[in-house]
Amino acid sequence: MTGRQLVSDRGQVQPFRVMQMLDIVHRRAREGKHTIMLCAGQPSTGAPAPVLTAAEESLHASPLGYTEVVGDRDLREIVAAWHSDTYGVHTSADNVVITTGSSGGFVASFLAVLDHGDAVALSCPGYPAYRNILESLGARVVNLVCDESTRFQPTAAMLEALPEADRPRAVIVTSPGNPSGTTIDPAELERIARWCEDNDAVLISDEDYHGMSFGRPLATARQFSDRAIVVGTLSKYYSMTGWRVGWLILPDELVTPVENLQASLALCPPAISQVAGRAAFTPEARAELDSHVERYRAARAVLLEELPAAGFTTMAEPDGGLYLWLDVSHVTDDSEAWCHELVEEIGVAFAPGVDFDPINGHKWVRLTLCAPEEETREAIRRLGEYVRR
Ligand SMILES: Cc1ncc(COP(=O)(O)O)c(C=O)c1O
C-alpha cells in the first residue's frame, strides 16, 4: 500500500450543478414539497406515439442484439435523407455514425481528432460537458468569451484574434446555444467554417437543438464545409432523452477512426432505441414534435414579458432551443447560493450559471422553456414577489 489516492488527475472533473439542483428537487418531492422546475434541459414530454408503437413491436420481432458498430443502417439512411432534405446538401448514410446520445459522439470524435495537449476553442458561456470531457482527455480549452455584443455566440473575428499559442486544433460551436438559446447567423457560421478550413482546425458543430427555432434560420455547418463534424441527437426536438441516440455526420477521413473507437468504447448504441427511433422522422411524429416547439415558444413569450416586470431586464433572448440566459447580478454575485435559496424559499429551481461559464457565471442563471406556460408564469410571479420583499 503506497497510500496514493485512487482518483487520477483526469478523473477530477467539475460536478454538474444542474444535476445537484435536480437532487434537491427530488428530495423536496419526497418531503411533499412541489417545485417548479426551470432548471433541467429536457422536454417534459415523452417519445412521439409512432416511436412508442415501433418500440413495442420491435421488442418481440427480433432478439435486439448488437447492431452494426456505426449504427442501424436504416436509421443512418433516414438521418442522411433528413439532413439532405432539410439543408439542401448531399449527405450520404456512409458518413453518418449513430452514437449513444450525442454525448457518446463527443467522446469518439474528440478522441479521433485530438492529441494530448491540443487546444480547442469554445464559447464561454457554453455547454459544460465539452469542457469536462476535453479536460479529462488532456486537451486544452481556449475560452471564447462571449457577451451581449455577439449575442453570446463566437465569431470568426474572435478566432482570428487568438494569440498564436492558442490557435486551436478544433473549434466547437452550438447553435441554438446552451445556455444562451441564441443562434449563429448562417453568414457567420460560414465565416467560422472558412476560418477553420484556412487554419487547419476541425469545426465541430453541435446541432442538437435544430428543429427548435422560433423564427431565425438555422444552417448546418456541412453547408459550408465538408471537413466539419456535425453532431445531432434524438434527445431534444425528438423528445427522447433517455433513449440515448445521437449521431455524427463525419468527413470521409474520420468515419473509420470513429468506427474503430466506437467499437471499443460502446460496441454499438442501444438497439431498441435505434430501431424505434426510425419512426421519429415520420410526418406523424413530426406533427406531434412541432406542437412541443409551440409550447416552448409560448413559455419563451411568458418569460420575455414577465422577467422585465419582475426587475430582470438583461438576458439573451432565445432564438431556439430550450433555454434563456439571465443576468441576476443586481440581486446576487453568487448565483449558485441564490439558486439554492430560491428553491427552498419559493419552490422554483433555476440552473446556476457557474456550470456554463467559469468566468462570469456567478452573475447569471439559466432558465428552461420546458415547463407548462402557467407554471412558468407562476415561477416568475413568485420570483418578482421574492426580490421585492
Ligand atoms: C448543447 C448540448 N449538447 C449535447 C448535449 C447532450 O445530449 P445527449 O447526449 O442527450 O444527446 C446536451 C444536453 O443537454 C446539450 O445541451
mmCIF file of C-alpha atoms and ligand atoms in Angstrom:
data_model
loop_
_atom_site.group_PDB
_atom_site.id
_atom_site.type_symbol
_atom_site.label_atom_id
_atom_site.label_comp_id
_atom_site.label_asym_id
_atom_site.label_seq_id
_atom_site.Cartn_x
_atom_site.Cartn_y
_atom_site.Cartn_z
ATOM 1 C CA MET A 1 0.000 0.000 0.000
ATOM 2 C CA THR A 2 1.532 3.317 -1.099
ATOM 3 C CA GLY A 3 -1.401 5.417 0.155
ATOM 4 C CA ARG A 4 -1.654 7.032 -3.284
ATOM 5 C CA GLN A 5 -5.125 8.464 -3.954
ATOM 6 C CA LEU A 6 -7.367 6.322 -6.122
ATOM 7 C CA VAL A 7 -8.599 9.078 -8.391
ATOM 8 C CA SER A 8 -6.466 10.316 -11.289
ATOM 9 C CA ASP A 9 -5.976 13.991 -12.161
ATOM 10 C CA ARG A 10 -8.106 13.487 -15.263
ATOM 11 C CA GLY A 11 -10.842 11.860 -13.148
ATOM 12 C CA GLN A 12 -11.438 15.060 -11.189
ATOM 13 C CA VAL A 13 -13.868 16.952 -13.381
ATOM 14 C CA GLN A 14 -16.278 19.622 -12.146
ATOM 15 C CA PRO A 15 -19.665 18.438 -10.826
ATOM 16 C CA PHE A 16 -22.705 19.212 -12.976
ATOM 17 C CA ARG A 17 -24.565 21.612 -10.707
ATOM 18 C CA VAL A 18 -27.826 21.293 -12.628
ATOM 19 C CA MET A 19 -27.925 17.648 -11.563
ATOM 20 C CA GLN A 20 -27.301 18.695 -7.958
ATOM 21 C CA MET A 21 -30.300 21.018 -8.271
ATOM 22 C CA LEU A 22 -32.357 18.081 -9.563
ATOM 23 C CA ASP A 23 -31.360 16.080 -6.485
ATOM 24 C CA ILE A 24 -32.751 18.903 -4.337
ATOM 25 C CA VAL A 25 -35.988 18.860 -6.347
ATOM 26 C CA HIS A 26 -36.289 15.089 -5.794
ATOM 27 C CA ARG A 27 -35.571 15.445 -2.071
ATOM 28 C CA ARG A 28 -38.254 18.137 -1.797
ATOM 29 C CA ALA A 29 -40.733 15.873 -3.617
ATOM 30 C CA ARG A 30 -40.089 13.137 -1.016
ATOM 31 C CA GLU A 31 -40.864 15.749 1.657
ATOM 32 C CA GLY A 32 -44.167 16.509 -0.094
ATOM 33 C CA LYS A 33 -42.986 19.894 -1.481
ATOM 34 C CA HIS A 34 -43.732 20.782 -5.100
ATOM 35 C CA THR A 35 -41.040 22.593 -7.117
ATOM 36 C CA ILE A 36 -41.488 24.443 -10.395
ATOM 37 C CA MET A 37 -38.609 23.140 -12.478
ATOM 38 C CA LEU A 38 -36.974 25.674 -14.744
ATOM 39 C CA CYS A 39 -33.581 24.023 -14.364
ATOM 40 C CA ALA A 40 -33.319 20.816 -16.400
ATOM 41 C CA GLY A 41 -32.679 20.768 -20.153
ATOM 42 C CA GLN A 42 -35.080 18.057 -21.086
ATOM 43 C CA PRO A 43 -38.518 18.075 -22.650
ATOM 44 C CA SER A 44 -41.253 17.182 -20.144
ATOM 45 C CA THR A 45 -42.880 15.097 -22.896
ATOM 46 C CA GLY A 46 -42.075 11.516 -23.896
ATOM 47 C CA ALA A 47 -41.213 9.999 -27.262
ATOM 48 C CA PRO A 48 -43.733 10.586 -30.075
ATOM 49 C CA ALA A 49 -46.504 7.987 -30.485
ATOM 50 C CA PRO A 50 -45.080 6.270 -33.619
ATOM 51 C CA VAL A 51 -41.831 5.608 -31.724
ATOM 52 C CA LEU A 52 -43.682 4.012 -28.826
ATOM 53 C CA THR A 53 -45.584 1.737 -31.215
ATOM 54 C CA ALA A 54 -42.389 0.785 -33.042
ATOM 55 C CA ALA A 55 -40.646 0.061 -29.709
ATOM 56 C CA GLU A 56 -43.457 -2.254 -28.608
ATOM 57 C CA GLU A 57 -43.380 -4.108 -31.903
ATOM 58 C CA SER A 58 -39.595 -4.442 -32.012
ATOM 59 C CA LEU A 59 -39.475 -5.981 -28.527
ATOM 60 C CA HIS A 60 -40.904 -9.204 -29.909
ATOM 61 C CA ALA A 61 -39.806 -9.004 -33.540
ATOM 62 C CA SER A 62 -36.075 -9.578 -33.091
ATOM 63 C CA PRO A 63 -33.511 -10.548 -30.414
ATOM 64 C CA LEU A 64 -32.275 -6.911 -30.326
ATOM 65 C CA GLY A 65 -28.635 -7.948 -30.247
ATOM 66 C CA TYR A 66 -25.735 -5.664 -31.145
ATOM 67 C CA THR A 67 -26.379 -3.540 -34.222
ATOM 68 C CA GLU A 68 -23.599 -2.555 -36.634
ATOM 69 C CA VAL A 69 -20.902 -0.606 -34.746
ATOM 70 C CA VAL A 70 -21.723 2.564 -36.732
ATOM 71 C CA GLY A 71 -25.422 2.029 -36.062
ATOM 72 C CA ASP A 72 -28.504 0.567 -37.675
ATOM 73 C CA ARG A 73 -28.194 1.041 -41.461
ATOM 74 C CA ASP A 74 -31.871 2.025 -41.855
ATOM 75 C CA LEU A 75 -31.556 4.749 -39.217
ATOM 76 C CA ARG A 76 -28.347 6.024 -40.850
ATOM 77 C CA GLU A 77 -30.195 6.247 -44.190
ATOM 78 C CA ILE A 78 -33.085 8.093 -42.525
ATOM 79 C CA VAL A 79 -30.793 10.606 -40.780
ATOM 80 C CA ALA A 80 -28.865 11.194 -44.034
ATOM 81 C CA ALA A 81 -32.083 11.740 -46.028
ATOM 82 C CA TRP A 82 -33.476 14.093 -43.362
ATOM 83 C CA HIS A 83 -30.206 16.086 -43.298
ATOM 84 C CA SER A 84 -30.016 16.314 -47.108
ATOM 85 C CA ASP A 85 -33.664 17.381 -47.470
ATOM 86 C CA THR A 86 -33.640 19.876 -44.605
ATOM 87 C CA TYR A 87 -30.490 21.761 -45.589
ATOM 88 C CA GLY A 88 -30.213 21.120 -49.336
ATOM 89 C CA VAL A 89 -26.842 19.360 -49.001
ATOM 90 C CA HIS A 90 -25.780 15.923 -50.123
ATOM 91 C CA THR A 91 -25.307 13.745 -47.033
ATOM 92 C CA SER A 92 -24.525 10.060 -47.521
ATOM 93 C CA ALA A 93 -25.519 7.425 -44.953
ATOM 94 C CA ASP A 94 -21.891 6.259 -45.185
ATOM 95 C CA ASN A 95 -20.878 9.453 -43.354
ATOM 96 C CA VAL A 96 -23.454 9.060 -40.564
ATOM 97 C CA VAL A 97 -22.415 7.258 -37.386
ATOM 98 C CA ILE A 98 -25.141 6.638 -34.785
ATOM 99 C CA THR A 99 -23.873 7.191 -31.225
ATOM 100 C CA THR A 100 -25.026 6.717 -27.629
ATOM 101 C CA GLY A 101 -26.662 10.117 -27.307
ATOM 102 C CA SER A 102 -24.697 12.950 -28.802
ATOM 103 C CA SER A 103 -22.585 12.654 -25.635
ATOM 104 C CA GLY A 104 -21.130 9.390 -26.988
ATOM 105 C CA GLY A 105 -20.389 11.211 -30.249
ATOM 106 C CA PHE A 106 -18.338 13.873 -28.449
ATOM 107 C CA VAL A 107 -16.057 11.346 -26.801
ATOM 108 C CA ALA A 108 -15.472 9.405 -30.032
ATOM 109 C CA SER A 109 -14.968 12.478 -32.213
ATOM 110 C CA PHE A 110 -12.690 14.267 -29.704
ATOM 111 C CA LEU A 111 -10.547 11.134 -29.475
ATOM 112 C CA ALA A 112 -10.470 10.844 -33.257
ATOM 113 C CA VAL A 113 -9.251 14.406 -33.920
ATOM 114 C CA LEU A 114 -7.308 15.499 -30.831
ATOM 115 C CA ASP A 115 -3.961 14.593 -29.400
ATOM 116 C CA HIS A 116 -2.934 15.249 -25.818
ATOM 117 C CA GLY A 117 -2.360 18.978 -25.272
ATOM 118 C CA ASP A 118 -4.229 20.128 -28.396
ATOM 119 C CA ALA A 119 -6.138 23.392 -27.972
ATOM 120 C CA VAL A 120 -9.900 23.508 -28.518
ATOM 121 C CA ALA A 121 -11.766 26.815 -28.775
ATOM 122 C CA LEU A 122 -15.294 27.037 -27.450
ATOM 123 C CA SER A 123 -17.723 29.671 -26.324
ATOM 124 C CA CYS A 124 -17.951 30.759 -22.725
ATOM 125 C CA PRO A 125 -20.784 30.534 -21.656
ATOM 126 C CA GLY A 126 -21.265 27.091 -23.145
ATOM 127 C CA TYR A 127 -22.319 23.521 -22.532
ATOM 128 C CA PRO A 128 -20.185 22.277 -19.603
ATOM 129 C CA ALA A 129 -19.699 18.676 -20.754
ATOM 130 C CA TYR A 130 -17.448 19.764 -23.669
ATOM 131 C CA ARG A 131 -15.039 21.343 -21.214
ATOM 132 C CA ASN A 132 -15.178 18.424 -18.765
ATOM 133 C CA ILE A 133 -14.637 15.760 -21.434
ATOM 134 C CA LEU A 134 -11.851 17.743 -23.108
ATOM 135 C CA GLU A 135 -10.014 18.382 -19.852
ATOM 136 C CA SER A 136 -10.228 14.740 -18.838
ATOM 137 C CA LEU A 137 -8.859 13.745 -22.250
ATOM 138 C CA GLY A 138 -5.910 16.077 -21.769
ATOM 139 C CA ALA A 139 -6.954 18.702 -24.320
ATOM 140 C CA ARG A 140 -6.585 22.411 -23.534
ATOM 141 C CA VAL A 141 -9.725 24.572 -23.528
ATOM 142 C CA VAL A 142 -9.425 28.041 -25.053
ATOM 143 C CA ASN A 143 -12.342 30.218 -23.933
ATOM 144 C CA LEU A 144 -14.010 32.446 -26.499
ATOM 145 C CA VAL A 145 -15.582 34.848 -24.016
ATOM 146 C CA CYS A 146 -18.958 35.894 -25.414
ATOM 147 C CA ASP A 147 -21.347 38.607 -24.241
ATOM 148 C CA GLU A 148 -24.339 40.642 -25.405
ATOM 149 C CA SER A 149 -22.290 42.236 -28.204
ATOM 150 C CA THR A 150 -22.338 38.968 -30.210
ATOM 151 C CA ARG A 151 -25.487 37.591 -28.576
ATOM 152 C CA PHE A 152 -23.343 35.141 -26.578
ATOM 153 C CA GLN A 153 -22.042 33.362 -29.672
ATOM 154 C CA PRO A 154 -18.475 33.145 -31.001
ATOM 155 C CA THR A 155 -17.385 34.770 -34.253
ATOM 156 C CA ALA A 156 -14.658 34.225 -36.822
ATOM 157 C CA ALA A 157 -13.149 37.551 -35.690
ATOM 158 C CA MET A 158 -12.654 36.100 -32.171
ATOM 159 C CA LEU A 159 -10.824 33.121 -33.649
ATOM 160 C CA GLU A 160 -8.675 35.411 -35.784
ATOM 161 C CA ALA A 161 -7.774 37.467 -32.695
ATOM 162 C CA LEU A 162 -6.432 34.446 -30.750
ATOM 163 C CA PRO A 163 -2.704 34.570 -29.988
ATOM 164 C CA GLU A 164 -0.528 32.092 -31.907
ATOM 165 C CA ALA A 165 -0.127 29.864 -28.816
ATOM 166 C CA ASP A 166 -3.911 29.419 -28.594
ATOM 167 C CA ARG A 167 -4.529 28.574 -32.259
ATOM 168 C CA PRO A 168 -6.981 25.682 -31.904
ATOM 169 C CA ARG A 169 -6.890 22.219 -33.417
ATOM 170 C CA ALA A 170 -10.696 22.159 -33.120
ATOM 171 C CA VAL A 171 -13.491 24.705 -32.682
ATOM 172 C CA ILE A 172 -16.844 23.778 -31.119
ATOM 173 C CA VAL A 173 -19.955 25.803 -31.918
ATOM 174 C CA THR A 174 -23.502 25.261 -30.629
ATOM 175 C CA SER A 175 -26.471 26.850 -32.366
ATOM 176 C CA PRO A 176 -29.054 27.216 -30.876
ATOM 177 C CA GLY A 177 -26.841 27.505 -27.833
ATOM 178 C CA ASN A 178 -26.926 26.113 -24.346
ATOM 179 C CA PRO A 179 -27.279 28.155 -22.114
ATOM 180 C CA SER A 180 -27.777 31.142 -24.431
ATOM 181 C CA GLY A 181 -30.623 29.886 -26.652
ATOM 182 C CA THR A 182 -29.211 32.189 -29.347
ATOM 183 C CA THR A 183 -28.249 31.105 -32.862
ATOM 184 C CA ILE A 184 -25.228 31.793 -35.017
ATOM 185 C CA ASP A 185 -26.272 33.634 -38.142
ATOM 186 C CA PRO A 186 -25.704 31.409 -41.234
ATOM 187 C CA ALA A 187 -23.305 34.002 -42.721
ATOM 188 C CA GLU A 188 -21.221 33.979 -39.513
ATOM 189 C CA LEU A 189 -21.237 30.179 -39.406
ATOM 190 C CA GLU A 190 -19.888 30.256 -42.949
ATOM 191 C CA ARG A 191 -17.097 32.635 -41.874
ATOM 192 C CA ILE A 192 -16.233 30.343 -38.943
ATOM 193 C CA ALA A 193 -16.192 27.308 -41.265
ATOM 194 C CA ARG A 194 -13.897 29.205 -43.702
ATOM 195 C CA TRP A 195 -11.593 30.230 -40.853
ATOM 196 C CA CYS A 196 -11.366 26.602 -39.685
ATOM 197 C CA GLU A 197 -10.530 25.357 -43.186
ATOM 198 C CA ASP A 198 -7.918 28.094 -43.692
ATOM 199 C CA ASN A 199 -6.335 27.397 -40.301
ATOM 200 C CA ASP A 200 -6.416 23.604 -40.307
ATOM 201 C CA ALA A 201 -8.861 23.421 -37.429
ATOM 202 C CA VAL A 202 -11.677 20.881 -37.248
ATOM 203 C CA LEU A 203 -15.071 22.542 -36.881
ATOM 204 C CA ILE A 204 -17.391 20.562 -34.581
ATOM 205 C CA SER A 205 -20.921 21.894 -34.916
ATOM 206 C CA ASP A 206 -23.328 20.799 -32.167
ATOM 207 C CA GLU A 207 -26.720 20.960 -33.877
ATOM 208 C CA ASP A 208 -28.583 19.157 -31.083
ATOM 209 C CA TYR A 209 -31.232 21.873 -30.822
ATOM 210 C CA HIS A 210 -32.068 22.018 -34.521
ATOM 211 C CA GLY A 211 -35.792 21.670 -35.203
ATOM 212 C CA MET A 212 -36.423 24.084 -32.317
ATOM 213 C CA SER A 213 -36.286 27.549 -33.878
ATOM 214 C CA PHE A 214 -38.569 30.467 -33.070
ATOM 215 C CA GLY A 215 -38.119 32.086 -36.469
ATOM 216 C CA ARG A 216 -34.451 32.599 -37.271
ATOM 217 C CA PRO A 217 -32.928 30.396 -39.984
ATOM 218 C CA LEU A 218 -30.699 27.515 -38.868
ATOM 219 C CA ALA A 219 -27.819 26.400 -41.057
ATOM 220 C CA THR A 220 -25.800 23.207 -40.800
ATOM 221 C CA ALA A 221 -22.022 23.503 -40.856
ATOM 222 C CA ARG A 222 -21.987 20.942 -43.711
ATOM 223 C CA GLN A 223 -23.484 23.631 -45.973
ATOM 224 C CA PHE A 224 -20.148 25.424 -45.741
ATOM 225 C CA SER A 225 -17.534 22.726 -45.212
ATOM 226 C CA ASP A 226 -17.332 19.001 -45.834
ATOM 227 C CA ARG A 227 -14.439 18.923 -43.344
ATOM 228 C CA ALA A 228 -16.819 19.851 -40.487
ATOM 229 C CA ILE A 229 -18.230 17.360 -37.988
ATOM 230 C CA VAL A 230 -21.950 17.725 -37.311
ATOM 231 C CA VAL A 231 -23.426 16.426 -34.057
ATOM 232 C CA GLY A 232 -27.135 15.615 -33.644
ATOM 233 C CA THR A 233 -29.444 13.834 -31.206
ATOM 234 C CA LEU A 234 -32.892 12.363 -30.604
ATOM 235 C CA SER A 235 -32.817 13.893 -27.102
ATOM 236 C CA LYS A 236 -34.110 17.403 -27.707
ATOM 237 C CA TYR A 237 -36.524 18.151 -30.607
ATOM 238 C CA TYR A 238 -37.380 14.440 -30.825
ATOM 239 C CA SER A 239 -38.171 14.338 -27.082
ATOM 240 C CA MET A 240 -36.293 11.062 -26.488
ATOM 241 C CA THR A 241 -33.655 11.995 -23.874
ATOM 242 C CA GLY A 242 -33.418 8.665 -22.060
ATOM 243 C CA TRP A 243 -33.321 6.576 -25.227
ATOM 244 C CA ARG A 244 -29.693 7.617 -25.755
ATOM 245 C CA VAL A 245 -29.416 8.005 -29.508
ATOM 246 C CA GLY A 246 -27.389 10.674 -31.277
ATOM 247 C CA TRP A 247 -25.364 10.879 -34.453
ATOM 248 C CA LEU A 248 -22.249 12.274 -36.052
ATOM 249 C CA ILE A 249 -22.019 13.346 -39.679
ATOM 250 C CA LEU A 250 -18.341 12.946 -40.437
ATOM 251 C CA PRO A 251 -15.840 13.832 -43.153
ATOM 252 C CA ASP A 252 -14.852 10.653 -45.092
ATOM 253 C CA GLU A 253 -11.430 10.548 -43.439
ATOM 254 C CA LEU A 254 -12.893 10.275 -39.923
ATOM 255 C CA VAL A 255 -15.513 7.548 -40.451
ATOM 256 C CA THR A 256 -13.222 4.539 -39.950
ATOM 257 C CA PRO A 257 -11.308 6.001 -36.951
ATOM 258 C CA VAL A 258 -14.620 6.842 -35.228
ATOM 259 C CA GLU A 259 -15.966 3.381 -36.083
ATOM 260 C CA ASN A 260 -12.890 1.759 -34.564
ATOM 261 C CA LEU A 261 -13.113 3.915 -31.438
ATOM 262 C CA GLN A 262 -16.840 3.288 -31.019
ATOM 263 C CA ALA A 263 -16.270 -0.463 -31.430
ATOM 264 C CA SER A 264 -14.123 -0.381 -28.298
ATOM 265 C CA LEU A 265 -15.980 2.313 -26.361
ATOM 266 C CA ALA A 266 -19.574 1.171 -26.811
ATOM 267 C CA LEU A 267 -19.751 -1.792 -29.266
ATOM 268 C CA CYS A 268 -22.908 -0.134 -30.585
ATOM 269 C CA PRO A 269 -25.610 2.316 -29.478
ATOM 270 C CA PRO A 270 -28.788 0.887 -27.835
ATOM 271 C CA ALA A 271 -30.557 -1.410 -30.314
ATOM 272 C CA ILE A 272 -34.213 -0.859 -29.386
ATOM 273 C CA SER A 273 -33.778 2.914 -29.370
ATOM 274 C CA GLN A 274 -32.287 2.855 -32.849
ATOM 275 C CA VAL A 275 -34.953 0.603 -34.326
ATOM 276 C CA ALA A 276 -37.814 2.572 -32.721
ATOM 277 C CA GLY A 277 -36.017 5.873 -33.408
ATOM 278 C CA ARG A 278 -36.533 5.400 -37.151
ATOM 279 C CA ALA A 279 -40.198 6.302 -36.550
ATOM 280 C CA ALA A 280 -39.242 9.686 -35.026
ATOM 281 C CA PHE A 281 -38.684 11.057 -38.536
ATOM 282 C CA THR A 282 -42.184 10.222 -39.865
ATOM 283 C CA PRO A 283 -44.653 13.056 -40.649
ATOM 284 C CA GLU A 284 -46.955 11.831 -37.880
ATOM 285 C CA ALA A 285 -44.156 12.069 -35.287
ATOM 286 C CA ARG A 286 -43.090 15.478 -36.620
ATOM 287 C CA ALA A 287 -46.606 16.878 -36.206
ATOM 288 C CA GLU A 288 -46.514 15.843 -32.539
ATOM 289 C CA LEU A 289 -42.974 17.197 -32.043
ATOM 290 C CA ASP A 290 -43.751 20.525 -33.730
ATOM 291 C CA SER A 291 -46.571 21.023 -31.247
ATOM 292 C CA HIS A 292 -43.984 20.822 -28.431
ATOM 293 C CA VAL A 293 -41.980 23.600 -30.096
ATOM 294 C CA GLU A 294 -45.133 25.750 -29.973
ATOM 295 C CA ARG A 295 -45.242 25.195 -26.186
ATOM 296 C CA TYR A 296 -41.593 26.281 -25.857
ATOM 297 C CA ARG A 297 -42.442 29.355 -27.911
ATOM 298 C CA ALA A 298 -45.298 30.146 -25.507
ATOM 299 C CA ALA A 299 -43.029 29.719 -22.450
ATOM 300 C CA ARG A 300 -40.461 31.998 -24.114
ATOM 301 C CA ALA A 301 -43.126 34.691 -24.631
ATOM 302 C CA VAL A 302 -44.125 34.468 -20.946
ATOM 303 C CA LEU A 303 -40.505 34.856 -19.817
ATOM 304 C CA LEU A 304 -39.785 37.777 -22.139
ATOM 305 C CA GLU A 305 -42.897 39.542 -20.845
ATOM 306 C CA GLU A 306 -42.730 38.694 -17.142
ATOM 307 C CA LEU A 307 -38.987 38.844 -16.362
ATOM 308 C CA PRO A 308 -38.617 42.605 -17.043
ATOM 309 C CA ALA A 309 -41.762 43.195 -14.983
ATOM 310 C CA ALA A 310 -40.058 41.309 -12.129
ATOM 311 C CA GLY A 311 -36.985 43.556 -12.464
ATOM 312 C CA PHE A 312 -34.768 41.288 -14.617
ATOM 313 C CA THR A 313 -34.008 43.187 -17.781
ATOM 314 C CA THR A 314 -30.687 41.802 -19.083
ATOM 315 C CA MET A 315 -30.897 38.457 -20.815
ATOM 316 C CA ALA A 316 -30.179 36.599 -24.037
ATOM 317 C CA GLU A 317 -33.429 36.386 -25.974
ATOM 318 C CA PRO A 318 -33.764 32.786 -27.142
ATOM 319 C CA ASP A 319 -33.891 32.193 -30.913
ATOM 320 C CA GLY A 320 -34.467 28.482 -30.412
ATOM 321 C CA GLY A 321 -33.697 25.501 -28.202
ATOM 322 C CA LEU A 322 -34.771 25.195 -24.612
ATOM 323 C CA TYR A 323 -33.086 27.969 -22.609
ATOM 324 C CA LEU A 324 -32.955 31.591 -21.537
ATOM 325 C CA TRP A 325 -29.731 33.035 -20.066
ATOM 326 C CA LEU A 326 -30.475 35.651 -17.419
ATOM 327 C CA ASP A 327 -28.318 38.288 -15.725
ATOM 328 C CA VAL A 328 -29.029 38.311 -11.977
ATOM 329 C CA SER A 329 -26.053 40.480 -10.973
ATOM 330 C CA HIS A 330 -28.277 43.183 -9.433
ATOM 331 C CA VAL A 331 -29.550 40.695 -6.817
ATOM 332 C CA THR A 332 -26.523 38.434 -6.197
ATOM 333 C CA ASP A 333 -22.872 37.843 -7.013
ATOM 334 C CA ASP A 334 -23.201 34.149 -6.089
ATOM 335 C CA SER A 335 -25.848 32.695 -8.382
ATOM 336 C CA GLU A 336 -25.282 29.168 -7.056
ATOM 337 C CA ALA A 337 -26.130 30.129 -3.459
ATOM 338 C CA TRP A 338 -29.009 32.269 -4.761
ATOM 339 C CA CYS A 339 -30.492 29.312 -6.721
ATOM 340 C CA HIS A 340 -30.307 27.151 -3.570
ATOM 341 C CA GLU A 341 -32.052 29.924 -1.615
ATOM 342 C CA LEU A 342 -34.784 30.298 -4.257
ATOM 343 C CA VAL A 343 -35.614 26.616 -4.442
ATOM 344 C CA GLU A 344 -36.112 26.415 -0.678
ATOM 345 C CA GLU A 345 -37.832 29.793 -0.231
ATOM 346 C CA ILE A 346 -40.185 29.961 -3.225
ATOM 347 C CA GLY A 347 -40.089 26.424 -4.671
ATOM 348 C CA VAL A 348 -38.605 27.452 -8.026
ATOM 349 C CA ALA A 349 -35.496 25.746 -9.450
ATOM 350 C CA PHE A 350 -33.115 27.560 -11.822
ATOM 351 C CA ALA A 351 -29.695 26.349 -13.000
ATOM 352 C CA PRO A 352 -26.727 28.323 -11.566
ATOM 353 C CA GLY A 353 -24.624 29.967 -14.257
ATOM 354 C CA VAL A 354 -21.272 28.683 -12.958
ATOM 355 C CA ASP A 355 -21.852 25.362 -14.742
ATOM 356 C CA PHE A 356 -21.796 27.120 -18.086
ATOM 357 C CA ASP A 357 -19.407 29.978 -17.503
ATOM 358 C CA PRO A 358 -16.488 29.585 -15.071
ATOM 359 C CA ILE A 359 -15.597 33.273 -15.532
ATOM 360 C CA ASN A 360 -18.859 35.266 -15.188
ATOM 361 C CA GLY A 361 -21.411 32.568 -14.393
ATOM 362 C CA HIS A 362 -21.709 33.630 -10.746
ATOM 363 C CA LYS A 363 -23.774 36.561 -12.041
ATOM 364 C CA TRP A 364 -26.063 34.546 -14.338
ATOM 365 C CA VAL A 365 -28.635 31.759 -14.217
ATOM 366 C CA ARG A 366 -30.176 29.547 -16.887
ATOM 367 C CA LEU A 367 -33.937 29.086 -17.162
ATOM 368 C CA THR A 368 -35.598 26.453 -19.338
ATOM 369 C CA LEU A 369 -38.612 26.751 -21.614
ATOM 370 C CA CYS A 370 -39.761 23.203 -20.817
ATOM 371 C CA ALA A 371 -42.302 23.869 -18.068
ATOM 372 C CA PRO A 372 -46.000 24.408 -18.892
ATOM 373 C CA GLU A 373 -46.874 28.050 -19.636
ATOM 374 C CA GLU A 374 -48.888 28.553 -16.427
ATOM 375 C CA GLU A 375 -46.103 27.144 -14.222
ATOM 376 C CA THR A 376 -43.579 29.382 -15.968
ATOM 377 C CA ARG A 377 -45.776 32.414 -15.288
ATOM 378 C CA GLU A 378 -46.234 31.397 -11.645
ATOM 379 C CA ALA A 379 -42.460 30.921 -11.208
ATOM 380 C CA ILE A 380 -41.706 34.467 -12.356
ATOM 381 C CA ARG A 381 -44.571 35.880 -10.274
ATOM 382 C CA ARG A 382 -43.015 34.254 -7.171
ATOM 383 C CA LEU A 383 -39.553 35.482 -8.199
ATOM 384 C CA GLY A 384 -40.787 39.064 -8.581
ATOM 385 C CA GLU A 385 -42.509 38.949 -5.201
ATOM 386 C CA TYR A 386 -39.392 37.466 -3.565
ATOM 387 C CA VAL A 387 -36.950 40.087 -4.859
ATOM 388 C CA ARG A 388 -39.341 42.935 -3.947
ATOM 389 C CA ARG A 389 -39.502 41.733 -0.334
HETATM 390 C C1 LIG B 1 -25.502 21.567 -26.261
HETATM 391 C C2 LIG B 1 -25.704 20.152 -25.856
HETATM 392 N N1 LIG B 1 -25.006 19.185 -26.488
HETATM 393 C C3 LIG B 1 -25.146 17.899 -26.135
HETATM 394 C C4 LIG B 1 -25.993 17.509 -25.111
HETATM 395 C C5 LIG B 1 -26.063 16.042 -24.765
HETATM 396 O O1 LIG B 1 -27.243 15.466 -25.203
HETATM 397 P P1 LIG B 1 -27.439 13.904 -25.459
HETATM 398 O O2 LIG B 1 -26.232 13.161 -25.037
HETATM 399 O O3 LIG B 1 -28.651 13.537 -24.668
HETATM 400 O O4 LIG B 1 -27.663 13.795 -26.941
HETATM 401 C C6 LIG B 1 -26.723 18.474 -24.424
HETATM 402 C C7 LIG B 1 -27.620 18.090 -23.317
HETATM 403 O O5 LIG B 1 -28.181 18.888 -22.611
HETATM 404 C C8 LIG B 1 -26.574 19.828 -24.813
HETATM 405 O O6 LIG B 1 -27.247 20.803 -24.198
#
